[in-house]
Coordinates of C-alpha atoms in Angstrom, one line a residue:
M218 CA 34.9 38.8 -33.4
L219 CA 36.4 37.7 -33.2
R220 CA 34.5 35.7 -32.4
L221 CA 33.3 32.4 -30.8
T222 CA 29.5 32.5 -30.7
H223 CA 26.8 30.0 -29.8
Y224 CA 25.5 28.4 -33.0
L225 CA 22.0 29.7 -32.3
L226 CA 23.1 33.3 -32.6
N227 CA 19.6 34.8 -32.9
R228 CA 18.0 32.8 -30.2
A229 CA 17.2 31.9 -26.7
V230 CA 16.2 31.5 -22.9
S231 CA 15.1 34.6 -21.4
R232 CA 15.3 36.2 -18.1
F233 CA 12.5 38.3 -19.4
C234 CA 9.1 36.5 -19.6
V235 CA 7.4 36.8 -22.9
L236 CA 4.3 38.5 -21.5
C237 CA 6.1 41.0 -19.3
I238 CA 9.0 42.1 -21.4
G239 CA 7.7 45.6 -21.8
S240 CA 7.5 46.3 -18.1
V241 CA 10.9 44.7 -17.5
L242 CA 12.5 47.0 -20.1
S243 CA 10.9 50.0 -18.5
M244 CA 12.3 49.1 -15.1
F245 CA 15.8 49.6 -16.5
M246 CA 15.4 53.1 -17.8
P247 CA 18.4 55.2 -16.6
T248 CA 18.1 58.3 -14.6
S249 CA 20.6 60.4 -16.5
A250 CA 22.2 60.5 -19.9
V251 CA 24.2 62.6 -22.3
H252 CA 21.8 64.6 -24.4
A253 CA 21.5 65.5 -28.0
D254 CA 21.6 69.1 -29.1
N255 CA 17.8 69.5 -28.8
G256 CA 17.9 68.3 -25.2
E257 CA 16.5 64.8 -25.9
P258 CA 19.1 61.9 -25.8
K259 CA 19.5 59.7 -28.9
V260 CA 19.0 56.3 -27.4
L261 CA 19.5 53.0 -29.3
R262 CA 18.0 49.9 -27.8
V263 CA 19.2 46.5 -29.0
A264 CA 19.2 42.9 -27.7
F265 CA 21.9 40.3 -27.2
P266 CA 20.7 36.6 -27.3
T267 CA 23.4 35.4 -25.0
A268 CA 24.9 37.0 -21.8
E269 CA 28.3 38.7 -21.8
T270 CA 31.3 37.4 -19.9
G271 CA 33.2 40.7 -19.2
F272 CA 35.1 43.5 -20.9
D273 CA 38.8 42.8 -20.9
P274 CA 39.8 42.6 -24.6
A275 CA 42.6 40.1 -24.0
R276 CA 40.4 37.7 -22.0
V277 CA 36.9 37.5 -23.4
H278 CA 36.3 35.1 -26.2
D279 CA 32.6 35.6 -27.0
M280 CA 31.2 37.9 -29.7
Y281 CA 28.9 39.8 -27.4
S282 CA 31.5 40.9 -24.9
S283 CA 33.8 41.7 -27.8
T284 CA 31.0 43.9 -29.4
I285 CA 31.0 46.0 -26.2
N286 CA 34.8 46.2 -26.3
E287 CA 34.7 47.3 -29.9
S288 CA 32.8 50.4 -28.7
I289 CA 35.1 51.2 -25.7
F290 CA 38.6 50.3 -26.9
E291 CA 40.5 51.1 -30.1
R292 CA 43.0 49.4 -32.3
L293 CA 45.8 50.5 -34.6
L294 CA 43.7 49.6 -37.6
T295 CA 40.0 49.0 -38.3
Y296 CA 37.7 48.4 -41.3
D297 CA 36.0 50.8 -43.7
Y298 CA 32.3 50.8 -42.8
L299 CA 31.0 50.5 -46.4
A300 CA 33.8 48.9 -48.5
R301 CA 33.0 45.4 -49.8
P302 CA 35.0 43.3 -49.7
A303 CA 36.1 44.4 -46.3
R304 CA 39.1 46.8 -46.4
L305 CA 41.5 47.9 -43.7
T306 CA 41.8 51.5 -42.7
P307 CA 43.7 53.4 -40.0
M308 CA 42.0 53.8 -36.6
V309 CA 44.5 55.3 -34.1
A310 CA 47.4 54.9 -36.5
E311 CA 48.0 57.8 -38.8
S312 CA 48.1 55.5 -41.8
L313 CA 48.6 51.9 -42.7
P314 CA 51.9 50.7 -41.5
K315 CA 55.2 51.1 -43.3
I316 CA 56.3 47.5 -44.1
S317 CA 59.9 46.7 -44.6
D318 CA 62.5 43.9 -44.2
D319 CA 60.7 41.7 -46.8
G320 CA 57.4 41.9 -44.8
K321 CA 58.9 41.2 -41.4
T322 CA 58.9 44.8 -40.0
Y323 CA 55.8 46.9 -39.4
T324 CA 56.1 50.5 -38.3
F325 CA 53.0 52.3 -37.0
R326 CA 52.8 56.0 -36.3
I327 CA 50.1 56.8 -33.7
K328 CA 47.9 59.9 -33.9
R329 CA 48.6 62.6 -31.3
G330 CA 46.0 63.8 -28.9
I331 CA 44.0 60.6 -28.3
Y332 CA 43.0 60.2 -24.7
F333 CA 41.7 57.4 -22.5
S334 CA 38.4 57.9 -20.8
D335 CA 38.6 59.5 -17.4
D336 CA 39.1 57.0 -14.6
S337 CA 40.3 56.8 -11.0
A338 CA 43.3 54.8 -12.3
F339 CA 44.7 58.1 -13.7
S340 CA 45.8 61.1 -11.8
T341 CA 45.8 63.3 -14.9
P342 CA 44.3 63.0 -18.4
R343 CA 46.1 60.1 -20.0
E344 CA 47.2 60.2 -23.6
L345 CA 47.5 57.1 -25.8
V346 CA 51.1 56.4 -26.7
A347 CA 53.0 53.7 -28.5
E348 CA 54.0 52.0 -25.2
D349 CA 50.4 51.2 -24.6
F350 CA 50.3 48.9 -27.6
A351 CA 53.7 47.3 -26.7
Y352 CA 52.3 46.6 -23.2
S353 CA 49.0 45.3 -24.6
F354 CA 50.7 42.9 -27.0
K355 CA 53.0 41.6 -24.3
R356 CA 50.0 41.1 -22.0
M357 CA 48.3 38.9 -24.5
L358 CA 51.0 36.3 -23.9
D359 CA 51.3 36.7 -20.1
P360 CA 50.9 33.1 -18.9
R361 CA 48.9 34.2 -15.9
L362 CA 46.3 35.7 -18.2
R363 CA 45.7 32.6 -20.3
S364 CA 44.3 34.8 -23.1
P365 CA 42.2 32.8 -25.6
W366 CA 43.7 35.0 -28.3
A367 CA 47.4 34.3 -27.6
F368 CA 47.5 31.9 -30.5
M369 CA 47.3 34.8 -32.9
I370 CA 50.7 36.1 -32.0
E371 CA 52.5 33.1 -30.5
G372 CA 55.7 32.5 -32.3
K373 CA 55.3 35.6 -34.4
I374 CA 57.0 38.6 -32.6
A375 CA 60.7 38.6 -32.2
G376 CA 61.8 38.1 -28.6
L377 CA 58.3 37.8 -27.2
D378 CA 58.2 34.0 -26.8
A379 CA 61.5 34.1 -24.9
L380 CA 60.0 36.6 -22.5
V381 CA 57.1 34.2 -22.0
E382 CA 59.3 31.2 -21.3
K383 CA 61.2 33.3 -18.8
A384 CA 57.9 34.2 -17.1
K385 CA 56.9 30.5 -16.9
R386 CA 60.2 29.8 -15.1
N387 CA 60.0 32.8 -12.8
G388 CA 56.3 32.8 -12.2
K389 CA 56.0 36.5 -13.2
F390 CA 55.9 38.3 -16.6
D391 CA 58.4 41.1 -16.8
Y392 CA 56.7 43.8 -18.8
D393 CA 59.6 46.2 -18.5
T394 CA 62.1 44.1 -20.4
P395 CA 62.5 45.6 -23.9
I396 CA 62.3 43.2 -26.8
D397 CA 63.3 43.7 -30.4
G398 CA 59.9 42.7 -31.7
L399 CA 58.0 45.5 -29.9
Y400 CA 60.3 48.5 -30.1
V401 CA 59.0 51.9 -29.0
V402 CA 60.9 54.2 -31.3
D403 CA 59.5 57.3 -29.7
R404 CA 56.3 58.4 -27.9
Y405 CA 54.1 57.9 -30.9
T406 CA 56.0 55.3 -33.0
L407 CA 55.9 51.5 -32.6
R408 CA 58.0 49.2 -34.6
I409 CA 56.9 45.5 -34.6
T410 CA 59.4 43.0 -36.0
L411 CA 58.2 39.5 -36.8
N412 CA 60.2 36.2 -36.8
A413 CA 59.0 35.6 -40.3
P414 CA 56.8 37.3 -42.9
D415 CA 53.1 37.2 -41.9
Y416 CA 50.7 38.3 -44.7
N417 CA 47.8 38.5 -42.3
F418 CA 49.5 40.6 -39.5
N419 CA 47.5 43.8 -40.4
Y420 CA 44.3 41.8 -39.8
I421 CA 45.6 40.8 -36.4
V422 CA 46.2 44.3 -35.2
A423 CA 42.7 45.3 -36.4
H424 CA 41.1 42.6 -34.3
T425 CA 39.3 43.9 -31.1
P426 CA 41.3 41.8 -28.6
F427 CA 44.5 43.7 -29.7
S428 CA 43.1 47.0 -28.6
A429 CA 45.2 49.3 -26.4
V430 CA 44.7 49.0 -22.7
A431 CA 46.5 51.2 -20.1
R432 CA 48.8 49.5 -17.7
E433 CA 47.7 51.7 -14.9
V434 CA 44.1 50.5 -15.3
V435 CA 45.1 46.8 -15.4
E436 CA 47.2 47.2 -12.2
H437 CA 44.6 49.4 -10.5
Y438 CA 41.7 47.0 -10.9
G439 CA 43.6 43.7 -10.8
E440 CA 41.2 40.7 -10.9
D441 CA 38.2 43.1 -11.3
I442 CA 39.5 44.4 -14.6
M443 CA 36.7 42.6 -16.5
A444 CA 34.2 45.0 -14.9
H445 CA 36.2 48.2 -15.6
P446 CA 36.9 48.7 -19.3
V447 CA 38.7 52.0 -19.8
G448 CA 39.6 52.7 -23.4
T449 CA 40.2 55.5 -25.9
G450 CA 37.0 54.7 -27.9
P451 CA 33.8 56.8 -28.2
Y452 CA 31.8 55.0 -25.5
R453 CA 32.2 54.2 -21.8
L454 CA 30.5 51.6 -19.7
K455 CA 27.8 53.4 -17.8
Q456 CA 25.9 50.5 -16.3
W457 CA 26.3 46.7 -16.1
I458 CA 23.7 44.4 -14.7
R459 CA 25.4 41.0 -15.3
G460 CA 23.4 38.8 -17.7
A461 CA 20.6 41.3 -17.9
R462 CA 21.5 44.8 -19.2
I463 CA 24.5 46.8 -20.4
V464 CA 24.4 50.6 -21.0
L465 CA 27.0 52.5 -23.0
E466 CA 27.3 56.2 -22.8
K467 CA 28.9 58.5 -25.4
R468 CA 32.1 60.2 -24.1
T469 CA 31.7 63.9 -24.2
D470 CA 35.5 64.3 -24.5
Y471 CA 35.9 61.9 -27.4
R472 CA 37.8 63.4 -30.4
G473 CA 35.2 62.3 -32.9
M474 CA 35.4 61.6 -36.6
V475 CA 33.5 62.6 -39.7
W476 CA 31.2 60.1 -41.5
D477 CA 33.0 59.9 -44.8
F478 CA 32.6 56.5 -46.5
Q479 CA 32.1 55.6 -50.1
S480 CA 30.6 52.5 -51.7
N481 CA 30.5 50.9 -55.1
D482 CA 27.0 49.6 -54.3
K483 CA 24.3 52.0 -55.6
N484 CA 21.9 50.6 -52.9
D485 CA 24.1 52.5 -50.4
D486 CA 23.4 55.9 -52.0
P487 CA 20.4 56.7 -49.7
L488 CA 22.5 55.7 -46.6
I489 CA 25.3 57.9 -47.8
R490 CA 23.0 60.9 -48.3
E491 CA 21.6 60.7 -44.8
M492 CA 24.9 60.3 -43.1
E493 CA 27.7 62.0 -45.1
G494 CA 29.5 64.7 -43.3
K495 CA 28.0 64.1 -39.8
R496 CA 30.4 64.1 -36.9
L497 CA 30.5 60.7 -35.0
P498 CA 29.4 59.3 -32.6
L499 CA 25.8 60.5 -32.8
I500 CA 24.1 58.0 -30.5
D501 CA 24.2 59.3 -27.0
R502 CA 23.3 56.0 -25.2
V503 CA 23.2 52.4 -26.2
E504 CA 21.0 50.1 -24.1
I505 CA 21.7 46.4 -24.6
F506 CA 19.3 43.9 -23.1
I507 CA 20.1 40.3 -22.7
I508 CA 17.0 38.6 -24.1
E509 CA 17.9 34.9 -24.6
E510 CA 14.4 33.9 -25.8
A511 CA 13.9 34.7 -29.4
Q512 CA 10.2 35.1 -29.0
S513 CA 10.8 37.8 -26.3
S514 CA 13.1 39.8 -28.6
W515 CA 10.6 39.6 -31.4
L516 CA 7.8 40.9 -29.1
A517 CA 10.0 43.7 -27.9
F518 CA 10.7 44.8 -31.5
E519 CA 7.0 44.7 -32.3
R520 CA 6.3 47.0 -29.3
N521 CA 9.0 49.5 -30.4
E522 CA 11.2 48.5 -27.5
L523 CA 14.1 47.5 -29.7
D524 CA 15.3 49.6 -32.6
Y525 CA 16.5 46.7 -34.8
V526 CA 16.3 42.9 -34.5
G527 CA 17.4 39.8 -36.4
I528 CA 14.3 38.0 -37.6
G529 CA 15.8 34.5 -36.8
V530 CA 13.1 31.9 -37.0
F531 CA 10.3 34.5 -37.4
R532 CA 10.5 34.5 -41.2
D533 CA 6.8 33.9 -41.6
K534 CA 6.1 37.1 -39.7
V535 CA 8.3 39.1 -42.0
F536 CA 8.0 37.8 -45.6
E537 CA 5.1 37.2 -47.9
H538 CA 5.1 33.9 -49.9
D539 CA 6.8 35.6 -52.8
G540 CA 9.7 36.8 -50.5
S541 CA 8.6 40.4 -50.3
L542 CA 8.3 42.3 -47.0
K543 CA 4.8 42.0 -45.4
A544 CA 2.6 45.1 -45.7
V545 CA 2.5 45.6 -42.0
W546 CA 6.2 46.4 -42.0
Q547 CA 6.1 48.4 -45.2
K548 CA 3.4 50.6 -43.6
Q549 CA 5.7 51.3 -40.7
N550 CA 8.6 52.1 -43.1
V551 CA 10.7 49.4 -41.5
R552 CA 13.7 48.5 -43.6
L553 CA 15.0 44.9 -44.2
V554 CA 18.8 44.6 -44.3
Q555 CA 20.1 41.3 -45.7
A556 CA 23.5 39.6 -45.9
I557 CA 25.1 36.2 -45.7
D558 CA 27.4 36.2 -42.7
P559 CA 31.1 35.2 -43.3
E560 CA 30.7 32.4 -40.8
I561 CA 30.3 28.7 -40.3
T562 CA 28.4 26.7 -37.7
Y563 CA 29.8 23.3 -36.8
T564 CA 29.5 20.6 -34.2
F565 CA 32.9 19.4 -33.0
F566 CA 34.0 16.1 -31.6
N567 CA 36.4 16.0 -28.7
F568 CA 39.5 14.1 -29.9
R569 CA 40.6 13.5 -26.4
D570 CA 37.3 11.9 -25.4
P571 CA 37.9 8.2 -24.7
M572 CA 34.6 7.2 -26.4
I573 CA 34.6 9.3 -29.5
G574 CA 38.2 10.7 -29.9
G575 CA 41.4 9.4 -31.4
F576 CA 42.6 8.4 -34.8
S577 CA 42.0 4.6 -34.8
K578 CA 40.0 3.3 -37.8
E579 CA 37.1 2.5 -35.5
K580 CA 36.9 6.0 -34.2
L581 CA 37.2 7.6 -37.7
A582 CA 34.4 5.4 -38.8
L583 CA 32.2 6.4 -35.8
R584 CA 32.6 10.1 -36.3
R585 CA 32.1 9.9 -40.1
A586 CA 29.0 7.8 -39.6
I587 CA 27.6 10.4 -37.2
I588 CA 28.4 13.2 -39.7
M589 CA 26.6 11.3 -42.6
A590 CA 23.5 10.7 -40.4
Y591 CA 22.9 14.4 -39.7
D592 CA 20.6 16.1 -42.2
R593 CA 21.7 19.7 -42.7
Q594 CA 19.1 20.3 -45.3
E595 CA 16.4 19.5 -42.8
E596 CA 18.1 21.9 -40.4
I597 CA 18.0 24.6 -43.0
R598 CA 14.4 23.9 -44.0
V599 CA 12.8 23.3 -40.6
I600 CA 14.8 25.1 -38.0
R601 CA 16.5 27.8 -40.1
K602 CA 13.4 28.5 -42.1
D603 CA 15.5 28.6 -45.3
Q604 CA 17.6 31.5 -43.9
A605 CA 20.9 29.7 -44.3
I606 CA 23.1 27.9 -46.9
Q607 CA 24.9 24.7 -46.4
A608 CA 28.6 25.0 -45.5
N609 CA 30.6 22.6 -47.6
M610 CA 34.1 23.6 -46.3
P611 CA 35.4 25.3 -43.2
I612 CA 36.1 28.6 -45.1
P613 CA 32.8 30.4 -45.9
A614 CA 31.8 32.4 -48.9
G615 CA 33.2 35.9 -49.0
V616 CA 36.4 34.9 -47.3
V617 CA 39.7 34.4 -49.1
G618 CA 40.3 30.7 -49.7
H619 CA 36.6 29.7 -50.2
D620 CA 36.0 27.5 -53.2
P621 CA 32.4 27.3 -54.3
R622 CA 33.2 24.2 -56.4
Y623 CA 34.2 22.1 -53.4
R624 CA 31.9 19.2 -52.5
P625 CA 32.1 17.6 -49.1
L626 CA 33.3 14.0 -48.6
N627 CA 31.0 13.2 -45.7
R628 CA 27.6 13.8 -47.4
Y629 CA 24.2 13.0 -45.9
D630 CA 23.8 9.2 -46.3
P631 CA 22.3 7.3 -43.3
A632 CA 22.4 4.0 -45.3
L633 CA 26.1 4.3 -45.9
A634 CA 26.7 5.4 -42.3
N635 CA 25.0 2.2 -41.1
K636 CA 27.2 0.1 -43.4
L637 CA 30.3 1.9 -42.0
L638 CA 29.4 1.1 -38.4
D639 CA 28.6 -2.5 -39.3
A640 CA 32.0 -2.9 -41.0
F641 CA 33.9 -1.6 -38.0
G642 CA 32.3 -3.7 -35.3
Y643 CA 29.6 -1.3 -33.8
R644 CA 27.0 -4.1 -33.3
K645 CA 23.5 -3.7 -31.8
D646 CA 22.6 -4.9 -28.4
K647 CA 19.4 -6.7 -27.4
N648 CA 17.6 -3.3 -27.3
G649 CA 18.7 -2.4 -30.8
W650 CA 21.3 0.2 -29.8
R651 CA 24.8 0.0 -31.1
T652 CA 27.7 -0.8 -28.8
L653 CA 31.4 0.0 -29.1
P654 CA 33.4 -2.7 -30.8
D655 CA 34.4 -4.2 -27.4
G656 CA 30.7 -4.6 -26.5
S657 CA 30.6 -1.7 -24.0
P658 CA 27.7 0.8 -24.2
L659 CA 27.9 3.6 -26.8
T660 CA 26.2 6.9 -25.7
L661 CA 27.0 10.2 -27.2
K662 CA 26.8 13.3 -25.0
L663 CA 26.0 16.5 -26.8
A664 CA 26.2 19.8 -24.9
T665 CA 23.3 22.1 -25.6
G666 CA 21.4 25.1 -24.4
T667 CA 18.0 25.3 -22.7
T668 CA 15.8 27.1 -25.2
A669 CA 13.0 26.2 -27.5
I670 CA 15.3 26.3 -30.5
D671 CA 17.9 24.2 -28.6
R672 CA 15.2 21.6 -28.1
Q673 CA 14.5 21.6 -31.9
F674 CA 18.1 20.9 -32.5
N675 CA 18.0 18.2 -30.0
E676 CA 15.1 16.6 -31.7
L677 CA 16.9 16.8 -35.0
W678 CA 20.0 15.1 -33.5
K679 CA 17.9 12.4 -31.9
K680 CA 16.2 11.7 -35.2
A681 CA 19.6 11.5 -36.9
M682 CA 21.1 9.2 -34.4
D683 CA 18.0 6.9 -34.3
K684 CA 18.7 6.3 -38.0
I685 CA 22.0 4.7 -37.2
A686 CA 20.9 3.2 -33.8
V687 CA 23.3 5.3 -31.8
H688 CA 22.1 6.5 -28.3
I689 CA 22.5 10.2 -27.6
E690 CA 22.0 12.2 -24.5
F691 CA 21.9 16.0 -24.2
N692 CA 23.7 18.1 -21.6
P693 CA 22.0 21.4 -21.2
G694 CA 23.9 24.3 -19.8
K695 CA 25.0 28.0 -20.0
F696 CA 26.9 29.2 -23.0
A697 CA 29.7 30.6 -20.8
D698 CA 30.1 27.3 -18.9
H699 CA 30.3 25.4 -22.2
I700 CA 33.0 27.7 -23.5
K701 CA 35.0 27.1 -20.3
A702 CA 34.6 23.4 -20.6
T703 CA 35.8 23.4 -24.2
K704 CA 39.0 25.0 -23.3
A705 CA 39.7 22.1 -21.0
C706 CA 38.7 19.5 -23.6
Q707 CA 35.9 18.4 -21.4
L708 CA 32.9 18.4 -23.8
Q709 CA 32.4 15.3 -25.9
M710 CA 30.4 17.2 -28.6
W711 CA 29.0 20.8 -28.9
G712 CA 27.5 22.9 -31.7
T713 CA 29.1 26.3 -32.0
A714 CA 30.0 28.9 -34.7
W715 CA 32.8 31.0 -35.9
I716 CA 32.3 34.4 -37.5
A717 CA 35.3 35.9 -39.3
D718 CA 37.7 38.0 -37.2
Y719 CA 39.3 38.9 -40.5
P720 CA 38.4 37.9 -44.1
D721 CA 41.0 35.3 -44.7
G722 CA 40.8 31.5 -44.7
D723 CA 43.5 31.3 -42.1
N724 CA 41.1 32.6 -39.5
F725 CA 38.9 29.5 -40.0
M726 CA 41.6 26.9 -40.6
Q727 CA 43.3 27.9 -37.3
L728 CA 40.3 26.5 -35.5
L729 CA 41.6 23.0 -36.4
Y730 CA 45.3 23.6 -35.8
G731 CA 46.7 21.4 -33.1
P732 CA 48.7 23.9 -31.1
N733 CA 45.6 26.0 -30.8
T734 CA 44.0 23.3 -28.5
G735 CA 42.8 25.0 -25.3
Q736 CA 42.3 28.2 -27.2
S737 CA 40.3 28.3 -30.5
N738 CA 40.6 24.6 -31.3
N739 CA 37.5 23.5 -29.4
G740 CA 37.6 19.9 -30.5
C741 CA 41.2 19.4 -29.4
Y742 CA 41.9 18.1 -32.9
E743 CA 45.6 17.4 -33.2
S744 CA 46.4 15.9 -36.6
S745 CA 50.0 16.0 -37.7
A746 CA 49.0 15.8 -41.4
F747 CA 46.6 18.8 -41.0
D748 CA 49.1 20.8 -39.0
A749 CA 51.8 20.3 -41.6
L750 CA 49.5 21.6 -44.3
Y751 CA 48.4 24.5 -42.2
E752 CA 52.0 25.5 -41.4
K753 CA 53.0 25.4 -45.1
A754 CA 50.0 27.6 -46.0
N755 CA 50.8 30.0 -43.3
R756 CA 54.1 30.8 -44.9
L757 CA 52.5 31.8 -48.2
P758 CA 50.7 34.9 -49.4
D759 CA 47.3 34.8 -51.0
S760 CA 47.9 32.6 -54.0
P761 CA 46.5 29.6 -56.0
E762 CA 49.1 27.4 -54.2
R763 CA 47.8 28.6 -50.8
N764 CA 44.2 28.0 -51.8
H765 CA 45.0 24.5 -52.9
L766 CA 46.5 23.8 -49.5
F767 CA 43.2 25.0 -47.9
L768 CA 41.4 22.4 -50.0
E769 CA 43.8 19.7 -48.8
M770 CA 43.3 20.8 -45.2
T771 CA 39.5 20.5 -45.8
R772 CA 39.8 17.0 -47.1
Q773 CA 42.1 16.0 -44.2
M774 CA 39.7 17.2 -41.6
E775 CA 36.8 15.4 -43.4
V776 CA 38.8 12.1 -43.5
D777 CA 39.5 12.5 -39.8
G778 CA 35.8 13.3 -39.1
A779 CA 36.8 16.4 -37.1
W780 CA 33.5 18.3 -37.4
V781 CA 29.9 18.1 -38.5
L782 CA 29.9 21.2 -40.7
G783 CA 26.7 23.1 -40.5
V784 CA 25.6 26.3 -42.3
S785 CA 26.3 29.9 -43.0
R786 CA 23.4 31.9 -41.8
K787 CA 21.5 34.6 -43.8
S788 CA 21.4 37.8 -41.8
N789 CA 18.0 39.4 -42.0
V790 CA 17.7 42.5 -39.8
L791 CA 14.6 44.7 -39.4
V792 CA 15.5 48.3 -38.8
R793 CA 13.1 51.0 -37.5
P794 CA 12.9 54.0 -39.9
W795 CA 14.4 56.5 -37.3
V796 CA 17.7 54.5 -37.3
L797 CA 19.9 56.0 -39.9
G798 CA 23.1 54.6 -41.5
Y799 CA 22.6 50.9 -40.7
K800 CA 24.4 48.4 -42.8
R801 CA 25.6 44.9 -41.9
H802 CA 29.4 44.7 -41.8
P803 CA 31.1 41.4 -42.3
I804 CA 33.6 41.9 -39.5
L805 CA 32.6 44.8 -37.3
N806 CA 29.8 44.1 -34.8
A807 CA 29.0 47.5 -33.1
P808 CA 27.1 49.4 -35.8
W809 CA 26.0 52.2 -33.4
L810 CA 29.5 53.8 -33.8
Y811 CA 28.3 54.8 -37.4
L812 CA 24.6 55.4 -36.8
D813 CA 22.3 58.3 -36.2
I814 CA 18.7 58.5 -34.9
D815 CA 16.2 60.9 -36.4
L816 CA 14.2 61.9 -33.3
T817 CA 11.5 63.5 -35.5
L818 CA 10.6 60.1 -36.9
K819 CA 10.4 58.6 -33.5
Q820 CA 7.6 60.9 -32.3

């Protein structure tokens, strides 16, 4: 979700050595499990390429932790599994909300008989009620929490920001103070009143961070809440070995739901036939291994130790020259599931960095020259193995506001980049490296990971900067550490990605909105011109006028040299034949909620 991810999603540095991964996985076999009807548990084994950070919906900002939360917690609304384009549907709400007051008031009616998972925080079985969502929304803006998702509701809900300001003065957030914007009508009815119409508000309540948490759980576990996720969803956290393994176990007391999805894509007919009418969830246990090295994940899949895997850079092992699936996979009845993710990769510049930030003409010239020197087509061809398309604007294809006709201003042109640097005083020293206009050294510092693919990207960046005689150094580190540093505006440059939390251009343009600095605005880009356009667009419904503003925002961020726009990746997933019901969803990230395993095919 949601979701900040490392720009090498299907990659990375393993705690599991390539030659011994099989034995490592076997070491982690659990001693007990919920069992399927025939006595054998249905176990799904998957890999994450980057370690999780924890499991508090309001506090985690990475896709992998959020994927676990998607399995444990529930929202008012969610998305239909098969509908394309993505379509909202009720989750714990009885229906989509009743909207009144010219789009400012949303009334949700919550289903009765939904219970939180058993936990020592509760003395008796605990039913989900409207107050849980009122509490969870308030908690999102508790100043002590510093939620990275606060920006999504700041300034939106009537009376909530005043409560926040009071908390800042008093040093404590008063959860018991009623506010007009979060009014609990009765035990199962919540009325949310906004300060102004927000045409994306339903998307917000469907986003995983806005799941219901129980106040008793938060207060019971305190600072250890990240390790104790207790939700109303179909799974519970069974085991957590930090940075190595996560085990989810199906709740035997979960209310369940019937697999009943329709599609206008005839290719989904076999999937519908194998799943329709089944009662979910069907997977008894999900075992997630943190395997940061892509080679290790691939070997694990080859050995049947993972049930599906993204092919990443291993395209040559999957496809024939004509693009067909290799015979070795066809013989095993392995399925290939393809899609273009609604995402962008980008490298941001820190606008507060004294060397590269700011809005002077010299700094604009430097950033734009760097952008023009970087060859995205070489990235796609060499590193991505042609499994990506170039991103020409911050809003990707498949998301409202994307314009396929748009062409970027800062195109690949090293010769023009050199002329730009010459014109703005970035002269070369005796060793041939460019200096700042005042003659002091110019050295870029790019944060990076520690994997083989990271090193390929470093080589590509080094090659690009050599073309314009700009010295660059690489700062390897852990994904979680880099995220933390971005929130404090401490990284000069870093390559990252954003995958749609909801299928609207606002979800991408907010990454550049000045007030989101310290939250989702990783580059600390604060442009009054961009912000004015964003705020104007935010007041409009989906319309040609709003789409035009998205184009103006795109041109403004290009003029300012805010990002090196990268790519949108092609998702290629190999799925073992015993995994039933798998389809890539553009928003949801935990497919096991909708899957089954045919144990007879696994013999």
